[in-house]
mmCIF file of C-alpha atoms in Angstrom:
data_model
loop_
_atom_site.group_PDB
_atom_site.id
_atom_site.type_symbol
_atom_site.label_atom_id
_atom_site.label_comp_id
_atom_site.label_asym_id
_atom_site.label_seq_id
_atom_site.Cartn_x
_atom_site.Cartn_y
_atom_site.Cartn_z
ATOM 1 C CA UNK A 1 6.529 10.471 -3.349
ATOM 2 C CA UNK A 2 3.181 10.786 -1.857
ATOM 3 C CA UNK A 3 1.256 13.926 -0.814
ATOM 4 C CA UNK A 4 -1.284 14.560 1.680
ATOM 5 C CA UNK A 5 -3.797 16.985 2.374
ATOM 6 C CA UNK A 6 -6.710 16.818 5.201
ATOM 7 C CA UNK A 7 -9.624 18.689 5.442
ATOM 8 C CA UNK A 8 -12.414 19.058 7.647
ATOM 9 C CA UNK A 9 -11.167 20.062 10.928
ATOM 10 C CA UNK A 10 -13.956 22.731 12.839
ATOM 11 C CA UNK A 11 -15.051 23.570 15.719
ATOM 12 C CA UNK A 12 -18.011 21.671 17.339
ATOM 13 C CA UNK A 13 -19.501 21.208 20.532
ATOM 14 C CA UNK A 14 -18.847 18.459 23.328
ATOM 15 C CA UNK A 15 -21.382 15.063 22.025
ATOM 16 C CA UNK A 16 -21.029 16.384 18.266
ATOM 17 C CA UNK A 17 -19.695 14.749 14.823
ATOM 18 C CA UNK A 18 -16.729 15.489 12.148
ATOM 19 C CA UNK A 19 -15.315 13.885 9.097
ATOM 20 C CA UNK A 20 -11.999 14.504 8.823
ATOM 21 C CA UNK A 21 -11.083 13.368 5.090
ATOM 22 C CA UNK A 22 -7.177 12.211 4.031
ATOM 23 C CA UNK A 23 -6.567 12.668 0.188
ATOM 24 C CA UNK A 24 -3.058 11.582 -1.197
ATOM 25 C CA UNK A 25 -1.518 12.157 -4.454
ATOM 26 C CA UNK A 26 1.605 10.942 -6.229
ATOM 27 C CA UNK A 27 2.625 7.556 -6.572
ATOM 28 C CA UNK A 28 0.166 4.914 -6.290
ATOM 29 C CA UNK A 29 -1.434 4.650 -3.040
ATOM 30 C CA UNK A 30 -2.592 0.969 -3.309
ATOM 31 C CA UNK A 31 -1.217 -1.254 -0.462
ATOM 32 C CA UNK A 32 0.016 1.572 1.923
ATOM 33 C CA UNK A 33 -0.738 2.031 5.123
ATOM 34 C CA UNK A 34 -2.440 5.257 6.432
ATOM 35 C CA UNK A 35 -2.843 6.333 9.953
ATOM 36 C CA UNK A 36 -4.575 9.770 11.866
ATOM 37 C CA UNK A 37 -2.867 11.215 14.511
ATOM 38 C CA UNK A 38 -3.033 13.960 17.142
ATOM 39 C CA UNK A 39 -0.470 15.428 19.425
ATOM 40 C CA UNK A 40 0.092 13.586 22.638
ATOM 41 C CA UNK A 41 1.239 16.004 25.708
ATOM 42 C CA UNK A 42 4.885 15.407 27.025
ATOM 43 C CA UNK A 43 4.938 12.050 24.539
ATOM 44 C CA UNK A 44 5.080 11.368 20.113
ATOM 45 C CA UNK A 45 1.954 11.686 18.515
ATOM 46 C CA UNK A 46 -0.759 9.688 19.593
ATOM 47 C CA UNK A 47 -1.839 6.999 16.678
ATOM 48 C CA UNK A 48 -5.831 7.096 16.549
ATOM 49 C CA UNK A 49 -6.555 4.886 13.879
ATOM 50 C CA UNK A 50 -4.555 3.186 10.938
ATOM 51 C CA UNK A 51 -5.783 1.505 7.859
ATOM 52 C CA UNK A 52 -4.866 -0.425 4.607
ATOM 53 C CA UNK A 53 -5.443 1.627 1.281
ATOM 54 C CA UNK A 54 -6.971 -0.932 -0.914
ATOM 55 C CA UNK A 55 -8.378 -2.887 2.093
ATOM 56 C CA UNK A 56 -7.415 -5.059 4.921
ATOM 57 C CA UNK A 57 -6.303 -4.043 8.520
ATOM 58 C CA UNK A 58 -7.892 -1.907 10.170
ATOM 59 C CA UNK A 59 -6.673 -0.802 14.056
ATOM 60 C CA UNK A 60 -8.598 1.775 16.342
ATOM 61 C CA UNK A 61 -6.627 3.448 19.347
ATOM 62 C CA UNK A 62 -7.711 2.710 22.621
ATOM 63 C CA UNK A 63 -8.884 6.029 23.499
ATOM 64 C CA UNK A 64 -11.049 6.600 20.687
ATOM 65 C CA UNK A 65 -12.393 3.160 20.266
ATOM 66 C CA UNK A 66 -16.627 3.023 20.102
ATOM 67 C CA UNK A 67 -15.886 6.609 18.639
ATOM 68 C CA UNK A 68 -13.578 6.894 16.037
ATOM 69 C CA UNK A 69 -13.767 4.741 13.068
ATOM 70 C CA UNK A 70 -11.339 4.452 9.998
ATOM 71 C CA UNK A 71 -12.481 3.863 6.142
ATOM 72 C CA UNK A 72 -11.270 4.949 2.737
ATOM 73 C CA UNK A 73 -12.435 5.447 -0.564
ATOM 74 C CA UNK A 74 -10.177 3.631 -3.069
ATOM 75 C CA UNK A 75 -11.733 5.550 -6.053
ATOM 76 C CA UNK A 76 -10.886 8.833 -4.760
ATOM 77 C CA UNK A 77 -7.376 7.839 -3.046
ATOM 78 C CA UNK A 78 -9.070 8.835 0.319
ATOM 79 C CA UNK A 79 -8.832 7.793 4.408
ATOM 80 C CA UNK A 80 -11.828 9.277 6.399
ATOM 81 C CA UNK A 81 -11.880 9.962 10.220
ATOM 82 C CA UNK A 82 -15.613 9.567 10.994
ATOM 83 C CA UNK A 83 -15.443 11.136 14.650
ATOM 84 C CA UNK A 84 -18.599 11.062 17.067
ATOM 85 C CA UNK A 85 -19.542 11.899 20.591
ATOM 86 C CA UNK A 86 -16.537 14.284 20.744
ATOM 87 C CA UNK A 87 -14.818 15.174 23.401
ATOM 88 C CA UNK A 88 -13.140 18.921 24.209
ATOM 89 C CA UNK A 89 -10.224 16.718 24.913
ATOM 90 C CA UNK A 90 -10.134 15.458 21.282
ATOM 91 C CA UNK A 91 -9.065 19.106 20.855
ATOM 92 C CA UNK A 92 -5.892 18.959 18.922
ATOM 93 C CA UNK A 93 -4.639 19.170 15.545
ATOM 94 C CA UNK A 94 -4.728 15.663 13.590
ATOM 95 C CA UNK A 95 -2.664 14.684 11.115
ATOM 96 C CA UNK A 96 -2.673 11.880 8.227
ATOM 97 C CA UNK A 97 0.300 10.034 7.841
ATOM 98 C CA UNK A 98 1.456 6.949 5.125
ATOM 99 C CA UNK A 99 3.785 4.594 4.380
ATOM 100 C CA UNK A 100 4.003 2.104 1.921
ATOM 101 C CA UNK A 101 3.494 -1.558 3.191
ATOM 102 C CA UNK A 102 0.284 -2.957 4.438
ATOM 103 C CA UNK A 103 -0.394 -2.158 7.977
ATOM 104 C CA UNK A 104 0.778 -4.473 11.055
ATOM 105 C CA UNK A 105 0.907 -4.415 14.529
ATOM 106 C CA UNK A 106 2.239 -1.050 16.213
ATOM 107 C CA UNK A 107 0.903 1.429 13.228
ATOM 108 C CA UNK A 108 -0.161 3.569 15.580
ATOM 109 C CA UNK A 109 3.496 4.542 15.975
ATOM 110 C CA UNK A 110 4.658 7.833 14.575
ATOM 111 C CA UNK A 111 7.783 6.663 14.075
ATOM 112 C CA UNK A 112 6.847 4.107 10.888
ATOM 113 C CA UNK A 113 5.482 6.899 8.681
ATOM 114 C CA UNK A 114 7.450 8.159 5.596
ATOM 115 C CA UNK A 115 4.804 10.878 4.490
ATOM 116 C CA UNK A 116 3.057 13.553 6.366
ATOM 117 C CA UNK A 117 -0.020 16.153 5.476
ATOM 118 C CA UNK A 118 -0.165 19.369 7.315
ATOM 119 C CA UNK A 119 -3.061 18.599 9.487
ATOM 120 C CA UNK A 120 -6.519 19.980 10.168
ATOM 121 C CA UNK A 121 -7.347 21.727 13.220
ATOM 122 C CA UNK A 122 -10.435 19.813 15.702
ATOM 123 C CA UNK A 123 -11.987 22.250 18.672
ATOM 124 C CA UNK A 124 -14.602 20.775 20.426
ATOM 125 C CA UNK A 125 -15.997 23.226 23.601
ATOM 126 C CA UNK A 126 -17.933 21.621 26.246
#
């Protein structure tokens, strides 16, 4: 078992930045695969970004790519969402997901992850 909890959703304005931070507990988190996501209107969540804990692959959605970037903190059993020139429609709430398994092709899918945090809620006005 695995447990999630992100932090550092606010509310910012249109061109600002946010760190969202992803910090699991439980079994050990080496060699899983962590992934953000946000809610996708009419569709499954929308996969932002996806990365190995413990290093290796690293995959940035298309929507967010020159913005968004995906890291981690092995020490501290922790996946950052570094998030600049926001958007208001980034608005949504994002959520950290995991499996176990080194991340592939397609881990932006919703559908591969076993473990789920609550999520932390991103405004940005214009």
């Amino acid at each position: 078992q695995v447990q999630l909890v992100e932090s550092g959703g606010a509310s910012v304005q249109a061109g600002g930045s946010l760190r969202l931070s992803c910090v699991a507990s439980g079994d050990t988190y080496s060699g899983f695969c962590t992934a953000w996501f946000r809610p996708s209107p009419g569709k499954e969540r929308e996969g932002v970004a996806c990365i190995t804990t413990g290093g290796g692959t690293t995959v940035i959605g298309i929507s967010v790519m020159g913005r968004f970037t995906i890291s981690q903190d092995n020490a501290k059993n922790t996946v950052y969402l570094q998030m600049n020139s926001l958007k208001p429609e980034d608005t949504a709430m994002y959520y950290c997901a995991t499996k176990s398994g080194a991340c592939a092709s397609g881990c932006l899918r919703q559908s591969l992850y076993t473990y789920w945090g609550q999520g932390t809620q991103v405004t940005v006005s214009a």
